[in-house]
Short mmCIF file of C-alpha atoms in Angstrom, two decimals:
data_model
loop_
_atom_site.label_atom_id
_atom_site.label_comp_id
_atom_site.label_asym_id
_atom_site.label_seq_id
_atom_site.Cartn_x
_atom_site.Cartn_y
_atom_site.Cartn_z
CA ARG Q 1117 30.53 -19.94 -5.77
CA LEU Q 1118 30.57 -16.69 -3.76
CA LEU Q 1119 33.38 -15.37 -5.94
CA ALA Q 1120 31.34 -16.07 -9.07
CA GLN Q 1121 28.33 -14.29 -7.55
CA ALA Q 1122 30.48 -11.25 -6.84
CA GLN Q 1123 31.91 -11.30 -10.35
CA LEU Q 1124 28.42 -11.46 -11.84
CA ALA Q 1125 27.31 -8.55 -9.67
CA LEU Q 1126 30.23 -6.55 -11.07
CA GLY Q 1127 29.35 -7.52 -14.65
CA GLN Q 1128 32.45 -9.69 -15.01
CA VAL Q 1129 30.62 -12.48 -16.82
CA PRO Q 1130 33.61 -14.22 -18.50
CA LYS Q 1131 35.43 -14.32 -15.16
CA ALA Q 1132 32.35 -15.70 -13.42
CA LEU Q 1133 32.01 -18.44 -16.03
CA ALA Q 1134 35.70 -19.31 -15.67
CA THR Q 1135 35.31 -19.47 -11.89
CA LEU Q 1136 32.29 -21.74 -12.19
CA GLN Q 1137 33.72 -24.11 -14.80
CA PRO Q 1138 35.63 -26.39 -12.38
CA LEU Q 1139 32.47 -26.68 -10.27
CA LEU Q 1140 30.41 -27.46 -13.36
CA ASP Q 1141 32.89 -30.20 -14.33
CA SER Q 1142 32.52 -31.85 -10.93
CA ALA Q 1143 30.60 -35.11 -10.74
CA GLU Q 1144 28.82 -33.68 -7.70
CA VAL Q 1145 27.83 -30.32 -9.16
CA GLU Q 1146 25.17 -28.55 -7.08
CA ALA Q 1147 21.90 -27.19 -8.41
CA GLU Q 1148 22.80 -23.73 -7.08
CA VAL Q 1149 25.97 -23.75 -9.19
CA LEU Q 1150 23.97 -24.72 -12.25
CA THR Q 1151 21.50 -21.88 -11.76
CA LEU Q 1152 24.31 -19.40 -11.19
CA ALA Q 1153 26.04 -20.56 -14.36
CA ALA Q 1154 22.73 -20.31 -16.21
CA GLU Q 1155 22.34 -16.70 -15.11
CA ALA Q 1156 25.88 -15.99 -16.29
CA GLN Q 1157 25.11 -17.53 -19.67
CA LEU Q 1158 21.98 -15.40 -19.94
CA GLN Q 1159 24.04 -12.27 -19.27
CA ASN Q 1160 26.49 -13.52 -21.88
CA GLY Q 1161 23.70 -13.73 -24.45
CA ASN Q 1162 23.70 -17.52 -24.63
CA ALA Q 1163 20.08 -18.41 -23.93
CA LYS Q 1164 20.41 -21.99 -25.23
CA ALA Q 1165 23.19 -22.84 -22.79
CA ALA Q 1166 21.27 -21.12 -20.00
CA ASP Q 1167 18.15 -23.17 -20.70
CA ALA Q 1168 20.15 -26.40 -20.56
CA LEU Q 1169 21.71 -25.46 -17.23
CA PHE Q 1170 18.39 -24.39 -15.74
CA ALA Q 1171 16.83 -27.67 -16.89
CA ARG Q 1172 19.59 -29.65 -15.15
CA ALA Q 1173 19.07 -27.67 -11.94
CA ALA Q 1174 15.31 -28.21 -12.08
CA ARG Q 1175 15.77 -31.97 -12.50
CA MET Q 1176 18.04 -32.05 -9.45
CA LYS Q 1177 15.80 -29.94 -7.20
CA PRO Q 1178 12.36 -29.68 -8.79
CA THR Q 1179 10.72 -28.34 -5.62
CA ASP Q 1180 13.50 -26.09 -4.34
CA PRO Q 1181 12.08 -22.52 -3.98
CA GLN Q 1182 15.35 -20.78 -4.84
CA VAL Q 1183 15.90 -22.87 -7.98
CA ARG Q 1184 12.28 -22.38 -9.04
CA THR Q 1185 12.54 -18.64 -8.39
CA ARG Q 1186 15.64 -18.31 -10.53
CA LEU Q 1187 13.97 -20.30 -13.29
CA ALA Q 1188 10.97 -17.98 -13.18
CA THR Q 1189 12.98 -14.75 -13.22
CA ALA Q 1190 15.14 -16.09 -16.04
CA ALA Q 1191 11.97 -16.38 -18.14
CA LEU Q 1192 11.56 -12.58 -18.16
CA GLY Q 1193 11.74 -11.37 -21.72
CA ARG Q 1194 11.08 -14.84 -23.10
CA GLU Q 1195 7.72 -15.54 -21.47
CA SER Q 1196 4.97 -13.04 -20.76
CA ASP Q 1197 5.31 -10.91 -17.64
CA GLN Q 1198 2.06 -12.42 -16.35
CA PHE Q 1199 3.54 -15.91 -16.63
CA VAL Q 1200 6.49 -14.85 -14.48
CA TYR Q 1201 4.26 -13.11 -11.92
CA THR Q 1202 2.05 -16.21 -11.65
CA GLU Q 1203 5.04 -18.52 -11.22
CA LEU Q 1204 6.60 -16.36 -8.53
CA ASN Q 1205 3.31 -15.94 -6.67
CA THR Q 1206 2.80 -19.71 -6.73
CA ILE Q 1207 6.28 -20.30 -5.31
CA ALA Q 1208 5.74 -17.62 -2.66
CA ALA Q 1209 2.49 -19.24 -1.52
CA GLN Q 1210 4.21 -22.60 -1.09
CA ASP Q 1211 7.38 -21.38 0.64
CA SER Q 1212 7.93 -20.12 4.18
CA GLY Q 1213 10.88 -18.05 2.92
CA ILE Q 1214 10.73 -14.77 1.03
CA THR Q 1215 13.00 -15.43 -1.98
CA ALA Q 1216 10.12 -15.46 -4.46
CA GLU Q 1217 8.50 -12.39 -2.93
CA MET Q 1218 11.72 -10.40 -3.15
CA ALA Q 1219 12.08 -11.44 -6.79
CA LEU Q 1220 8.50 -10.30 -7.38
CA VAL Q 1221 9.15 -6.92 -5.75
CA SER Q 1222 12.25 -6.43 -7.89
CA THR Q 1223 10.39 -7.43 -11.05
CA TYR Q 1224 7.43 -5.19 -10.31
CA LEU Q 1225 9.68 -2.22 -9.61
CA ARG Q 1226 11.54 -2.71 -12.88
CA ARG Q 1227 8.15 -2.54 -14.59
CA GLY Q 1228 7.11 0.53 -12.59
CA LEU Q 1229 4.33 -1.39 -10.84
CA THR Q 1230 4.74 0.12 -7.38
CA ASP Q 1231 1.25 -0.80 -6.14
CA GLU Q 1232 1.94 -4.47 -6.83
CA ALA Q 1233 5.38 -4.18 -5.22
CA LEU Q 1234 3.83 -2.72 -2.06
CA LYS Q 1235 1.22 -5.49 -1.90
CA THR Q 1236 4.01 -8.05 -2.13
CA LEU Q 1237 5.84 -6.28 0.68
CA ASP Q 1238 2.66 -6.70 2.75
CA ALA Q 1239 3.00 -10.47 2.25
CA ILE Q 1240 6.67 -10.33 3.26
CA ASP Q 1241 5.72 -8.38 6.38
CA ARG Q 1242 3.32 -11.15 7.38
CA LYS Q 1243 6.12 -13.71 7.07
CA ARG Q 1244 8.97 -11.63 8.52
CA PRO Q 1245 7.49 -8.76 10.57
CA LYS Q 1246 10.63 -8.22 12.63
CA GLU Q 1247 13.12 -7.77 9.78
CA ALA Q 1248 14.23 -4.28 8.77
CA GLY Q 1249 15.00 -4.84 5.10
CA HIS Q 1250 11.50 -4.91 3.65
CA HIS Q 1251 10.45 -1.93 5.78
CA MET Q 1252 13.39 -0.02 4.29
CA LEU Q 1253 12.33 -0.97 0.78
CA ARG Q 1254 8.76 0.11 1.45
CA GLY Q 1255 10.04 3.45 2.76
CA GLN Q 1256 12.09 4.00 -0.38
CA ILE Q 1257 9.16 3.21 -2.65
CA LEU Q 1258 6.79 5.48 -0.75
CA ALA Q 1259 9.33 8.31 -0.62
CA GLY Q 1260 9.68 7.97 -4.39
CA ARG Q 1261 5.90 8.35 -4.68
CA ASN Q 1262 6.09 11.45 -2.46
CA ASP Q 1263 4.12 9.72 0.29
CA LEU Q 1264 6.36 11.13 3.00
CA ALA Q 1265 4.10 10.13 5.89
CA GLY Q 1266 3.95 6.54 4.70
CA ALA Q 1267 7.69 6.51 4.06
CA ARG Q 1268 8.32 7.81 7.57
CA ARG Q 1269 6.17 5.06 9.11
CA ALA Q 1270 8.04 2.42 7.13
CA LEU Q 1271 11.48 3.72 8.05
CA GLU Q 1272 10.48 4.00 11.71
CA ALA Q 1273 9.36 0.36 11.54
CA ALA Q 1274 12.79 -0.54 10.13
CA LEU Q 1275 14.44 1.33 12.96
CA ALA Q 1276 12.22 -0.41 15.53
CA ALA Q 1277 13.16 -3.78 14.03
CA GLU Q 1278 16.87 -2.91 14.01
CA PRO Q 1279 17.78 -0.01 16.33
CA GLY Q 1280 20.66 2.06 15.01
CA HIS Q 1281 20.05 0.94 11.39
CA LEU Q 1282 22.12 3.52 9.50
CA LYS Q 1283 20.08 3.58 6.30
CA ALA Q 1284 16.85 3.98 8.27
CA VAL Q 1285 18.29 6.90 10.24
CA VAL Q 1286 19.66 8.56 7.11
CA GLY Q 1287 16.37 7.93 5.31
CA LEU Q 1288 14.43 9.59 8.11
CA ALA Q 1289 16.88 12.49 8.13
CA SER Q 1290 16.33 12.88 4.38
CA LEU Q 1291 12.58 13.03 4.98
CA ASP Q 1292 13.16 15.67 7.65
CA LEU Q 1293 15.08 17.75 5.12
CA ARG Q 1294 12.34 17.34 2.51
CA GLU Q 1295 9.91 18.70 5.10
CA ASN Q 1296 12.25 21.61 5.92
CA LYS Q 1297 13.18 20.16 9.32
CA ALA Q 1298 16.94 20.57 9.11
CA ASP Q 1299 17.40 20.67 12.89
CA ALA Q 1300 15.55 17.37 13.30
CA ALA Q 1301 17.70 15.77 10.58
CA LYS Q 1302 20.89 16.97 12.24
CA GLU Q 1303 19.73 15.73 15.63
CA ARG Q 1304 19.03 12.25 14.24
CA ILE Q 1305 22.54 11.89 12.88
CA GLN Q 1306 24.11 13.32 16.03
CA THR Q 1307 22.17 10.83 18.16
CA LEU Q 1308 23.39 7.98 15.97
CA LEU Q 1309 26.97 9.23 16.28
CA LYS Q 1310 26.69 9.24 20.06
CA GLN Q 1311 25.56 5.63 19.89
CA GLN Q 1312 28.07 4.63 17.20
CA PRO Q 1313 30.99 7.10 17.41
CA ARG Q 1314 33.13 5.11 14.97
CA ASN Q 1315 30.46 4.90 12.29
CA THR Q 1316 32.21 6.61 9.37
CA SER Q 1317 29.08 6.48 7.22
CA ALA Q 1318 27.22 8.51 9.84
CA LEU Q 1319 30.08 10.99 9.92
CA LEU Q 1320 29.80 11.37 6.16
CA ALA Q 1321 26.06 11.91 6.49
CA MET Q 1322 26.79 14.83 8.81
CA ALA Q 1323 29.15 16.45 6.29
#
């Protein structure tokens, strides 16, 4: 299944479908395999086959948040955006995880709805305050809106959650450069290199 996910991420849809076929033929096929195959069929332009696979997955795990989230996101372009937002918000409210919220953030950003994306990140923060990933995403959104102070706060929160987080350090260094603080940017990367001398990505950032 992981191989098929990687192939889909690379746009290798026929290969992903071929990888999934033996799993689909199994008498004990999993709902996650069905939803992955459905996504592949959607990318392949075969909506009818995708609908059938999604329906099978939903029958197997009608309350599973991940299955329901994939069903909702698959409806983009076929149902109204508001329908998808409502479905994902409903799933998010019923689930202790953040799968639906992350799907919402991604969907909002594709539609250019950054205010809604940030509100959803607030909900994620309430569920997972000590994880760096959503702080990073908030920082990127705010930096894109030229809210450098807000972006800095978000990236610092990511760094507090995960000390030495490379992307957070590089993001803060980028903000330093945007504010004409080249020395501060250089110092950040040098400090990281002292902590992680074999970090090749940090070395590249210094170049």
